[in-house]
PDB file of C-alpha atoms in Angstrom:
ATOM      1  CA  MET A 156       2.897  14.662 -21.648  1.00 91.00           C
ATOM      2  CA  LEU A 157       0.913  12.625 -19.331  1.00 96.00           C
ATOM      3  CA  LYS A 158       0.514   9.115 -20.591  1.00 98.00           C
ATOM      4  CA  ILE A 159      -1.752   6.299 -18.986  1.00 98.00           C
ATOM      5  CA  GLU A 160      -1.068   2.834 -20.315  1.00 98.00           C
ATOM      6  CA  VAL A 161      -2.177  -0.640 -19.103  1.00 98.00           C
ATOM      7  CA  PHE A 162       0.922  -2.554 -17.583  1.00 98.00           C
ATOM      8  CA  SER A 163      -0.736  -5.825 -16.648  1.00 97.00           C
ATOM      9  CA  GLU A 164      -4.195  -6.951 -18.125  1.00 95.00           C
ATOM     10  CA  ASN A 165      -4.628  -9.551 -15.339  1.00 92.00           C
ATOM     11  CA  ARG A 166      -7.979  -8.540 -13.818  1.00 95.00           C
ATOM     12  CA  ASP A 167      -7.132  -8.879 -10.033  1.00 97.00           C
ATOM     13  CA  ALA A 168     -10.045  -9.176  -7.694  1.00 96.00           C
ATOM     14  CA  LEU A 169      -8.339  -6.714  -5.395  1.00 96.00           C
ATOM     15  CA  GLY A 170      -4.964  -5.407  -6.903  1.00 98.00           C
ATOM     16  CA  GLU A 171      -2.957  -3.495  -4.052  1.00 98.00           C
ATOM     17  CA  GLY A 172       0.452  -2.804  -2.813  1.00 97.00           C
ATOM     18  CA  PRO A 173       2.541  -1.955  -5.990  1.00 98.00           C
ATOM     19  CA  LEU A 174       6.196  -2.174  -4.873  1.00 98.00           C
ATOM     20  CA  TRP A 175       9.180  -1.071  -7.039  1.00 98.00           C
ATOM     21  CA  ASP A 176      12.609  -2.810  -6.253  1.00 97.00           C
ATOM     22  CA  GLN A 177      15.150  -0.462  -7.570  1.00 96.00           C
ATOM     23  CA  GLU A 178      17.945  -3.002  -7.052  1.00 95.00           C
ATOM     24  CA  SER A 179      16.374  -5.632  -9.272  1.00 96.00           C
ATOM     25  CA  GLN A 180      14.378  -3.434 -11.525  1.00 97.00           C
ATOM     26  CA  ARG A 181      11.322  -5.235 -11.067  1.00 98.00           C
ATOM     27  CA  LEU A 182       7.693  -4.322  -9.920  1.00 98.00           C
ATOM     28  CA  TYR A 183       5.663  -6.330  -7.286  1.00 98.00           C
ATOM     29  CA  TRP A 184       2.011  -6.100  -6.675  1.00 98.00           C
ATOM     30  CA  ILE A 185      -0.536  -8.284  -5.053  1.00 98.00           C
ATOM     31  CA  ASP A 186      -4.121  -9.553  -5.459  1.00 98.00           C
ATOM     32  CA  SER A 187      -5.313  -9.401  -1.971  1.00 97.00           C
ATOM     33  CA  TYR A 188      -8.146 -12.007  -2.642  1.00 95.00           C
ATOM     34  CA  GLY A 189      -6.303 -13.871  -5.258  1.00 96.00           C
ATOM     35  CA  PRO A 190      -4.423 -14.348  -2.933  1.00 98.00           C
ATOM     36  CA  THR A 191      -1.375 -13.671  -4.885  1.00 98.00           C
ATOM     37  CA  ILE A 192       1.876 -11.908  -5.382  1.00 98.00           C
ATOM     38  CA  HIS A 193       2.802 -10.901  -8.902  1.00 98.00           C
ATOM     39  CA  SER A 194       6.065  -9.793 -10.181  1.00 98.00           C
ATOM     40  CA  ALA A 195       7.361  -8.511 -13.529  1.00 98.00           C
ATOM     41  CA  ASP A 196      10.162  -6.619 -15.092  1.00 97.00           C
ATOM     42  CA  LEU A 197       9.621  -3.126 -16.578  1.00 96.00           C
ATOM     43  CA  ASP A 198       8.498  -4.404 -19.915  1.00 93.00           C
ATOM     44  CA  GLY A 199       6.025  -6.667 -18.086  1.00 91.00           C
ATOM     45  CA  GLY A 200       7.761  -9.734 -18.957  1.00 88.00           C
ATOM     46  CA  THR A 201       9.652 -12.507 -17.014  1.00 93.00           C
ATOM     47  CA  ARG A 202       6.390 -12.876 -14.922  1.00 95.00           C
ATOM     48  CA  ARG A 203       6.452 -14.638 -11.522  1.00 97.00           C
ATOM     49  CA  ARG A 204       3.739 -15.367  -9.229  1.00 97.00           C
ATOM     50  CA  TRP A 205       3.250 -16.810  -5.650  1.00 98.00           C
ATOM     51  CA  SER A 206      -0.079 -18.091  -4.373  1.00 98.00           C
ATOM     52  CA  LEU A 207      -0.676 -17.737  -0.525  1.00 98.00           C
ATOM     53  CA  PRO A 208      -3.079 -19.490   1.821  1.00 97.00           C
ATOM     54  CA  GLU A 209      -5.003 -16.592   3.085  1.00 95.00           C
ATOM     55  CA  PRO A 210      -5.592 -12.868   2.086  1.00 96.00           C
ATOM     56  CA  ILE A 211      -2.767 -10.521   1.725  1.00 98.00           C
ATOM     57  CA  GLY A 212      -2.606  -6.874   2.620  1.00 98.00           C
ATOM     58  CA  SER A 213       0.700  -5.911   1.735  1.00 98.00           C
ATOM     59  CA  MET A 214       4.387  -6.997   1.503  1.00 98.00           C
ATOM     60  CA  ALA A 215       8.045  -5.660   1.502  1.00 98.00           C
ATOM     61  CA  LEU A 216      11.093  -7.196   0.011  1.00 98.00           C
ATOM     62  CA  ARG A 217      13.706  -8.420   2.593  1.00 98.00           C
ATOM     63  CA  SER A 218      17.408  -7.408   2.494  1.00 96.00           C
ATOM     64  CA  ARG A 219      18.059 -11.278   3.072  1.00 94.00           C
ATOM     65  CA  GLY A 220      16.000 -12.083   0.148  1.00 97.00           C
ATOM     66  CA  GLY A 221      12.363 -13.209  -0.007  1.00 98.00           C
ATOM     67  CA  ALA A 222       9.679 -11.140   1.505  1.00 98.00           C
ATOM     68  CA  VAL A 223       7.761 -10.097   4.578  1.00 98.00           C
ATOM     69  CA  VAL A 224       4.137 -10.334   4.103  1.00 98.00           C
ATOM     70  CA  ALA A 225       0.985  -9.039   5.919  1.00 98.00           C
ATOM     71  CA  LEU A 226      -1.474 -11.753   5.537  1.00 97.00           C
ATOM     72  CA  ARG A 227      -5.153 -11.979   7.210  1.00 94.00           C
ATOM     73  CA  SER A 228      -3.777 -13.111  10.384  1.00 90.00           C
ATOM     74  CA  GLY A 229      -0.281 -11.748  10.903  1.00 96.00           C
ATOM     75  CA  PHE A 230       3.261 -11.442   9.574  1.00 98.00           C
ATOM     76  CA  PHE A 231       5.023 -13.941   7.868  1.00 98.00           C
ATOM     77  CA  LEU A 232       8.239 -14.582   5.924  1.00 98.00           C
ATOM     78  CA  LEU A 233       8.002 -15.865   2.235  1.00 98.00           C
ATOM     79  CA  ASP A 234      10.860 -17.701   0.658  1.00 98.00           C
ATOM     80  CA  PHE A 235      10.661 -16.919  -3.019  1.00 98.00           C
ATOM     81  CA  GLU A 236      12.376 -20.200  -4.249  1.00 96.00           C
ATOM     82  CA  SER A 237      10.274 -22.638  -2.271  1.00 97.00           C
ATOM     83  CA  GLY A 238       7.215 -20.598  -1.605  1.00 96.00           C
ATOM     84  CA  ALA A 239       7.366 -21.583   2.001  1.00 97.00           C
ATOM     85  CA  LEU A 240       5.902 -19.411   4.683  1.00 98.00           C
ATOM     86  CA  ARG A 241       6.911 -18.819   8.374  1.00 97.00           C
ATOM     87  CA  LEU A 242       4.745 -17.180  10.850  1.00 97.00           C
ATOM     88  CA  LEU A 243       6.289 -14.307  12.962  1.00 97.00           C
ATOM     89  CA  GLU A 244       3.431 -13.023  14.768  1.00 94.00           C
ATOM     90  CA  ASP A 245      -0.336 -13.514  14.941  1.00 92.00           C
ATOM     91  CA  CYS A 246      -1.565  -9.926  15.435  1.00 88.00           C
ATOM     92  CA  HIS A 247      -5.299 -10.731  16.151  1.00 81.00           C
ATOM     93  CA  PRO A 248      -5.408 -14.264  17.739  1.00 79.00           C
ATOM     94  CA  GLY A 249      -8.696 -16.093  17.570  1.00 75.00           C
ATOM     95  CA  ASN A 250     -10.110 -12.880  15.816  1.00 76.00           C
ATOM     96  CA  LEU A 251     -11.453 -13.490  12.313  1.00 74.00           C
ATOM     97  CA  ARG A 252     -12.993 -10.175  11.938  1.00 87.00           C
ATOM     98  CA  THR A 253      -9.654  -8.182  11.667  1.00 91.00           C
ATOM     99  CA  ARG A 254      -7.098  -8.554   9.116  1.00 92.00           C
ATOM    100  CA  LEU A 255      -3.714  -6.896   8.256  1.00 97.00           C
ATOM    101  CA  ASN A 256      -3.942  -4.424   5.373  1.00 97.00           C
ATOM    102  CA  ASP A 257      -1.740  -2.008   3.757  1.00 98.00           C
ATOM    103  CA  GLY A 258       1.902  -1.712   4.895  1.00 98.00           C
ATOM    104  CA  LYS A 259       5.289  -0.059   4.090  1.00 98.00           C
ATOM    105  CA  THR A 260       8.926  -0.122   5.386  1.00 98.00           C
ATOM    106  CA  ASP A 261      10.430   3.078   7.184  1.00 98.00           C
ATOM    107  CA  ARG A 262      13.725   4.393   6.230  1.00 97.00           C
ATOM    108  CA  GLN A 263      15.419   1.985   8.862  1.00 98.00           C
ATOM    109  CA  GLY A 264      14.017  -1.132   7.629  1.00 98.00           C
ATOM    110  CA  ARG A 265      11.098  -1.690  10.026  1.00 98.00           C
ATOM    111  CA  PHE A 266       7.861  -3.026   8.248  1.00 98.00           C
ATOM    112  CA  LEU A 267       4.640  -1.124   9.320  1.00 98.00           C
ATOM    113  CA  ALA A 268       1.111  -2.459   8.521  1.00 98.00           C
ATOM    114  CA  GLY A 269      -2.347  -1.558   9.858  1.00 97.00           C
ATOM    115  CA  SER A 270      -5.308  -3.831  10.446  1.00 97.00           C
ATOM    116  CA  MET A 271      -8.882  -3.344   9.545  1.00 94.00           C
ATOM    117  CA  ASP A 272     -12.459  -4.534  10.331  1.00 90.00           C
ATOM    118  CA  HIS A 273     -13.356  -6.934   7.540  1.00 82.00           C
ATOM    119  CA  GLU A 274     -16.878  -5.639   7.914  1.00 84.00           C
ATOM    120  CA  GLU A 275     -15.503  -2.005   7.582  1.00 85.00           C
ATOM    121  CA  SER A 276     -17.915  -0.815  10.533  1.00 86.00           C
ATOM    122  CA  GLU A 277     -16.133  -0.772  13.795  1.00 93.00           C
ATOM    123  CA  ALA A 278     -12.897   0.895  14.788  1.00 93.00           C
ATOM    124  CA  ILE A 279     -11.092  -2.373  15.887  1.00 94.00           C
ATOM    125  CA  GLY A 280      -7.986  -1.988  13.535  1.00 95.00           C
ATOM    126  CA  ALA A 281      -4.558  -1.002  14.663  1.00 97.00           C
ATOM    127  CA  LEU A 282      -1.100   0.203  13.289  1.00 98.00           C
ATOM    128  CA  PHE A 283       1.797  -2.512  13.923  1.00 98.00           C
ATOM    129  CA  SER A 284       5.540  -2.253  13.590  1.00 98.00           C
ATOM    130  CA  LEU A 285       7.722  -5.219  12.734  1.00 98.00           C
ATOM    131  CA  ASP A 286      11.293  -4.563  13.718  1.00 98.00           C
ATOM    132  CA  GLN A 287      14.444  -6.330  12.447  1.00 97.00           C
ATOM    133  CA  HIS A 288      14.330  -8.627  15.306  1.00 97.00           C
ATOM    134  CA  HIS A 289      10.904  -9.788  14.357  1.00 97.00           C
ATOM    135  CA  ALA A 290       9.424  -7.859  17.355  1.00 97.00           C
ATOM    136  CA  VAL A 291       5.990  -6.415  16.886  1.00 97.00           C
ATOM    137  CA  SER A 292       4.586  -3.481  18.783  1.00 97.00           C
ATOM    138  CA  THR A 293       1.410  -1.495  18.503  1.00 97.00           C
ATOM    139  CA  LEU A 294       1.839   1.925  17.457  1.00 98.00           C
ATOM    140  CA  ASP A 295      -1.870   3.060  17.420  1.00 98.00           C
ATOM    141  CA  GLN A 296      -5.174   1.725  17.347  1.00 97.00           C
ATOM    142  CA  GLY A 297      -8.674   2.618  16.733  1.00 97.00           C
ATOM    143  CA  PHE A 298      -9.072   2.361  12.901  1.00 97.00           C
ATOM    144  CA  VAL A 299     -11.928   0.881  10.839  1.00 97.00           C
ATOM    145  CA  CYS A 300      -9.864   0.525   7.443  1.00 96.00           C
ATOM    146  CA  SER A 301      -6.294   1.251   7.706  1.00 97.00           C
ATOM    147  CA  ASN A 302      -4.498   2.334   4.603  1.00 98.00           C
ATOM    148  CA  GLY A 303      -1.809   4.278   2.783  1.00 98.00           C
ATOM    149  CA  PRO A 304       1.108   4.264   5.432  1.00 98.00           C
ATOM    150  CA  CYS A 305       4.133   6.252   3.830  1.00 98.00           C
ATOM    151  CA  PHE A 306       6.888   8.657   5.119  1.00 98.00           C
ATOM    152  CA  SER A 307       8.200  12.048   4.251  1.00 98.00           C
ATOM    153  CA  PRO A 308      11.488  12.044   2.368  1.00 98.00           C
ATOM    154  CA  ASP A 309      13.499  12.555   5.442  1.00 98.00           C
ATOM    155  CA  GLY A 310      11.718   9.729   7.391  1.00 98.00           C
ATOM    156  CA  GLY A 311      10.424  11.968  10.118  1.00 98.00           C
ATOM    157  CA  THR A 312       6.762  12.025   9.409  1.00 98.00           C
ATOM    158  CA  LEU A 313       4.345   9.201   8.835  1.00 98.00           C
ATOM    159  CA  TYR A 314       1.200   9.336   6.908  1.00 98.00           C
ATOM    160  CA  PHE A 315      -1.463   6.874   7.579  1.00 98.00           C
ATOM    161  CA  ALA A 316      -5.219   6.884   6.596  1.00 98.00           C
ATOM    162  CA  ASP A 317      -8.478   5.534   7.870  1.00 98.00           C
ATOM    163  CA  SER A 318     -10.348   5.116   4.810  1.00 96.00           C
ATOM    164  CA  PHE A 319     -13.750   4.691   6.355  1.00 96.00           C
ATOM    165  CA  ARG A 320     -13.571   8.065   8.068  1.00 97.00           C
ATOM    166  CA  ARG A 321     -11.979   9.678   5.004  1.00 98.00           C
ATOM    167  CA  LEU A 322      -9.067  10.846   6.967  1.00 98.00           C
ATOM    168  CA  ILE A 323      -5.416  10.964   6.335  1.00 98.00           C
ATOM    169  CA  PHE A 324      -3.307  11.320   9.513  1.00 98.00           C
ATOM    170  CA  ALA A 325       0.202  12.674  10.018  1.00 98.00           C
ATOM    171  CA  TYR A 326       2.509  11.513  13.027  1.00 98.00           C
ATOM    172  CA  ASP A 327       5.875  12.694  14.187  1.00 98.00           C
ATOM    173  CA  TYR A 328       7.867   9.570  13.727  1.00 98.00           C
ATOM    174  CA  ASP A 329      10.947   8.758  16.055  1.00 98.00           C
ATOM    175  CA  GLN A 330      13.223   7.066  13.659  1.00 98.00           C
ATOM    176  CA  ALA A 331      15.618   5.717  16.336  1.00 97.00           C
ATOM    177  CA  GLU A 332      12.941   4.020  18.291  1.00 97.00           C
ATOM    178  CA  GLY A 333      10.218   3.401  15.717  1.00 98.00           C
ATOM    179  CA  ARG A 334       7.604   5.256  17.658  1.00 98.00           C
ATOM    180  CA  VAL A 335       4.854   7.727  16.790  1.00 98.00           C
ATOM    181  CA  ARG A 336       3.384  10.845  18.578  1.00 98.00           C
ATOM    182  CA  GLY A 337       1.441  13.970  17.727  1.00 98.00           C
ATOM    183  CA  ARG A 338      -1.332  12.313  15.503  1.00 98.00           C
ATOM    184  CA  ARG A 339      -3.141  15.078  13.618  1.00 98.00           C
ATOM    185  CA  ILE A 340      -5.393  15.335  10.326  1.00 98.00           C
ATOM    186  CA  PHE A 341      -3.180  15.778   7.600  1.00 98.00           C
ATOM    187  CA  ALA A 342      -6.124  15.926   4.845  1.00 98.00           C
ATOM    188  CA  SER A 343      -9.654  15.072   4.851  1.00 98.00           C
ATOM    189  CA  LEU A 344     -11.571  13.760   1.892  1.00 98.00           C
ATOM    190  CA  LYS A 345     -15.052  14.475   3.628  1.00 96.00           C
ATOM    191  CA  GLY A 346     -17.346  15.839   0.964  1.00 95.00           C
ATOM    192  CA  PHE A 347     -15.338  14.023  -1.799  1.00 96.00           C
ATOM    193  CA  GLN A 348     -16.792  11.152  -3.847  1.00 94.00           C
ATOM    194  CA  GLY A 349     -14.345   8.639  -2.820  1.00 95.00           C
ATOM    195  CA  TYR A 350     -12.073   7.351  -0.056  1.00 97.00           C
ATOM    196  CA  PRO A 351      -8.379   7.501   0.566  1.00 98.00           C
ATOM    197  CA  ASP A 352      -6.584   4.306  -0.241  1.00 98.00           C
ATOM    198  CA  GLY A 353      -3.006   3.452  -1.089  1.00 98.00           C
ATOM    199  CA  ALA A 354      -0.412   6.323  -0.777  1.00 98.00           C
ATOM    200  CA  THR A 355       3.169   7.219  -1.501  1.00 98.00           C
ATOM    201  CA  VAL A 356       5.332  10.575  -1.221  1.00 98.00           C
ATOM    202  CA  ASP A 357       7.465  11.807  -3.907  1.00 98.00           C
ATOM    203  CA  SER A 358      10.996  13.362  -3.897  1.00 98.00           C
ATOM    204  CA  GLU A 359       9.529  16.713  -3.361  1.00 98.00           C
ATOM    205  CA  GLY A 360       7.651  15.563  -0.269  1.00 98.00           C
ATOM    206  CA  TYR A 361       4.142  15.759  -1.602  1.00 98.00           C
ATOM    207  CA  LEU A 362       1.770  12.881  -0.852  1.00 98.00           C
ATOM    208  CA  TRP A 363       0.074  11.133  -3.677  1.00 98.00           C
ATOM    209  CA  CYS A 364      -3.100   9.464  -2.499  1.00 98.00           C
ATOM    210  CA  VAL A 365      -5.422   7.085  -4.785  1.00 98.00           C
ATOM    211  CA  GLU A 366      -9.067   8.033  -4.233  1.00 98.00           C
ATOM    212  CA  VAL A 367     -10.774   4.631  -4.375  1.00 95.00           C
ATOM    213  CA  TYR A 368     -14.433   4.531  -5.814  1.00 93.00           C
ATOM    214  CA  ALA A 369     -13.650   7.787  -7.578  1.00 95.00           C
ATOM    215  CA  GLY A 370     -10.865   7.014 -10.112  1.00 95.00           C
ATOM    216  CA  ARG A 371      -8.561   9.713  -9.173  1.00 97.00           C
ATOM    217  CA  LEU A 372      -5.067  10.482  -7.986  1.00 98.00           C
ATOM    218  CA  LEU A 373      -5.078  13.208  -5.437  1.00 98.00           C
ATOM    219  CA  ARG A 374      -1.336  14.987  -4.714  1.00 98.00           C
ATOM    220  CA  PHE A 375      -1.240  16.960  -1.548  1.00 98.00           C
ATOM    221  CA  ASP A 376       1.618  19.430  -0.558  1.00 98.00           C
ATOM    222  CA  PRO A 377       3.465  18.992   2.641  1.00 98.00           C
ATOM    223  CA  SER A 378       0.878  21.238   4.306  1.00 98.00           C
ATOM    224  CA  GLY A 379      -2.053  19.125   3.426  1.00 98.00           C
ATOM    225  CA  ALA A 380      -3.483  21.272   0.769  1.00 98.00           C
ATOM    226  CA  LEU A 381      -4.727  19.655  -2.619  1.00 98.00           C
ATOM    227  CA  ASP A 382      -2.210  20.343  -5.212  1.00 98.00           C
ATOM    228  CA  ARG A 383      -3.205  18.305  -8.043  1.00 98.00           C
ATOM    229  CA  VAL A 384      -5.892  15.907  -9.320  1.00 98.00           C
ATOM    230  CA  ILE A 385      -5.594  13.259 -11.994  1.00 98.00           C
ATOM    231  CA  GLY A 386      -8.431  11.295 -13.568  1.00 97.00           C
ATOM    232  CA  LEU A 387      -7.852   7.470 -13.927  1.00 97.00           C
ATOM    233  CA  PRO A 388      -9.181   4.893 -16.366  1.00 95.00           C
ATOM    234  CA  VAL A 389     -11.192   3.118 -13.572  1.00 95.00           C
ATOM    235  CA  PHE A 390     -13.277   4.021 -10.611  1.00 93.00           C
ATOM    236  CA  SER A 391     -11.925   1.107  -8.669  1.00 93.00           C
ATOM    237  CA  SER A 392      -8.288   2.421  -8.478  1.00 96.00           C
ATOM    238  CA  THR A 393      -6.525   1.310  -5.183  1.00 97.00           C
ATOM    239  CA  SER A 394      -2.928   2.067  -4.770  1.00 98.00           C
ATOM    240  CA  ILE A 395       0.168   3.663  -6.132  1.00 98.00           C
ATOM    241  CA  ALA A 396       4.030   3.328  -6.073  1.00 98.00           C
ATOM    242  CA  PHE A 397       6.768   5.112  -8.154  1.00 98.00           C
ATOM    243  CA  GLY A 398       9.096   3.021 -10.124  1.00 98.00           C
ATOM    244  CA  GLY A 399      11.256   2.669 -13.247  1.00 98.00           C
ATOM    245  CA  PRO A 400      14.964   3.341 -13.581  1.00 98.00           C
ATOM    246  CA  ASN A 401      14.424   7.098 -12.699  1.00 98.00           C
ATOM    247  CA  LEU A 402      11.404   6.317 -10.179  1.00 98.00           C
ATOM    248  CA  ASP A 403       9.286   8.590 -12.403  1.00 98.00           C
ATOM    249  CA  ILE A 404       6.506   6.095 -13.467  1.00 98.00           C
ATOM    250  CA  ALA A 405       3.548   5.710 -11.266  1.00 98.00           C
ATOM    251  CA  PHE A 406       2.070   2.333 -11.113  1.00 98.00           C
ATOM    252  CA  VAL A 407      -1.485   2.171 -10.020  1.00 98.00           C
ATOM    253  CA  THR A 408      -3.481  -0.881  -9.124  1.00 98.00           C
ATOM    254  CA  SER A 409      -7.215  -1.460  -9.366  1.00 97.00           C
ATOM    255  CA  MET A 410      -9.876  -4.095  -8.305  1.00 95.00           C
ATOM    256  CA  ALA A 411     -12.428  -5.903 -10.353  1.00 93.00           C
ATOM    257  CA  ARG A 412     -14.475  -7.324  -7.419  1.00 87.00           C
ATOM    258  CA  PRO A 413     -17.885  -5.788  -7.171  1.00 79.00           C
ATOM    259  CA  PHE A 414     -18.368  -2.754  -4.924  1.00 73.00           C
ATOM    260  CA  ALA A 415     -21.284  -0.619  -3.626  1.00 64.00           C
ATOM    261  CA  GLY A 416     -23.384  -3.742  -4.517  1.00 67.00           C
ATOM    262  CA  ARG A 417     -22.648  -3.744  -8.304  1.00 67.00           C
ATOM    263  CA  ALA A 418     -19.675  -4.959 -10.437  1.00 69.00           C
ATOM    264  CA  PRO A 419     -17.320  -2.289 -12.067  1.00 71.00           C
ATOM    265  CA  LEU A 420     -18.401  -1.151 -15.590  1.00 74.00           C
ATOM    266  CA  GLU A 421     -15.086  -0.563 -16.790  1.00 85.00           C
ATOM    267  CA  ARG A 422     -13.409  -3.427 -19.004  1.00 89.00           C
ATOM    268  CA  GLU A 423      -9.954  -2.395 -17.472  1.00 94.00           C
ATOM    269  CA  ALA A 424     -11.119  -2.816 -13.722  1.00 94.00           C
ATOM    270  CA  GLY A 425      -8.681  -4.981 -12.008  1.00 96.00           C
ATOM    271  CA  MET A 426      -5.742  -4.222 -14.321  1.00 97.00           C
ATOM    272  CA  LEU A 427      -2.582  -2.333 -13.442  1.00 98.00           C
ATOM    273  CA  PHE A 428      -1.627   0.983 -14.825  1.00 98.00           C
ATOM    274  CA  ALA A 429       1.644   2.772 -15.681  1.00 98.00           C
ATOM    275  CA  ILE A 430       1.530   6.639 -15.739  1.00 98.00           C
ATOM    276  CA  SER A 431       4.390   8.595 -17.224  1.00 98.00           C
ATOM    277  CA  GLY A 432       4.897  12.235 -17.804  1.00 98.00           C
ATOM    278  CA  LEU A 433       3.957  13.348 -14.145  1.00 98.00           C
ATOM    279  CA  GLY A 434       7.072  15.603 -14.093  1.00 97.00           C
ATOM    280  CA  VAL A 435       8.077  14.336 -10.517  1.00 98.00           C
ATOM    281  CA  ALA A 436       9.968  11.209  -9.236  1.00 98.00           C
ATOM    282  CA  GLY A 437       9.382   9.063  -6.137  1.00 98.00           C
ATOM    283  CA  ILE A 438      11.688   7.741  -3.531  1.00 98.00           C
ATOM    284  CA  ALA A 439      13.143   4.195  -3.674  1.00 97.00           C
ATOM    285  CA  GLU A 440      11.594   1.851  -0.961  1.00 97.00           C
ATOM    286  CA  THR A 441      13.868   0.392   1.603  1.00 97.00           C
ATOM    287  CA  ARG A 442      13.836  -3.319   2.096  1.00 98.00           C
ATOM    288  CA  PHE A 443      12.854  -4.819   5.383  1.00 98.00           C
ATOM    289  CA  ALA A 444      15.958  -5.279   7.485  1.00 98.00           C
ATOM    290  CA  GLY A 445      14.751  -8.523   9.338  1.00 95.00           C
TER     291      GLY A 445
END
């Protein structure tokens, strides 16, 4: 039976990037405009938080400890013990209008993150890849609001959305070289109420996408056909990750900040939700290899 519960009652201004670490059995998520990283165990206890100096778009845990974070200006390494940050790459030097946004590791441990136009009007965003040697490459560009990178179970397909255009793209992904080719439209949300936001892929190869400003989870089959729709408690839902010991709990973030010129109406806006009973499991995320 489908069950939706509040996992965290913190009302994040812009909750994003839920990340379950199978090794430590802990959930991480961010408040982009906090700017803060949160962490808790499966019961919601033993909380930890890290404050950051500028907005954060996404993060991944490192195989060497700590995390790699995509902040407004670029990629940084974060030491969990001291809270210290080390800049790896400024992705948009001197440009305050763009910022890094959603990100995810590939199966080889590279960290991919897209950037967006802070004013969400011009296609000045790009898709970047950070490898284990901390070298950054640009995989594609021309996006207004990058979102939802995730990979097929075999790692050979990369999914990536431009929320502004209401499009989810698919690429052929060269896992040896970390390159993309063959961009095509995987699914379109044109005509939908909301926009594609955070996404993940389950163990059956189906893509789960949060429809922001509509309060729904959308599940697409590998051909891009809409397979399932699940209503959420808040319209301001933002991102999703599977977690728990069996990777069968969907954690969904949301935001409390105003949108469309008005504040969210729901009391739970900005809280993080745990959804069980979906009948499907996710795939454990790879740690950043650098």
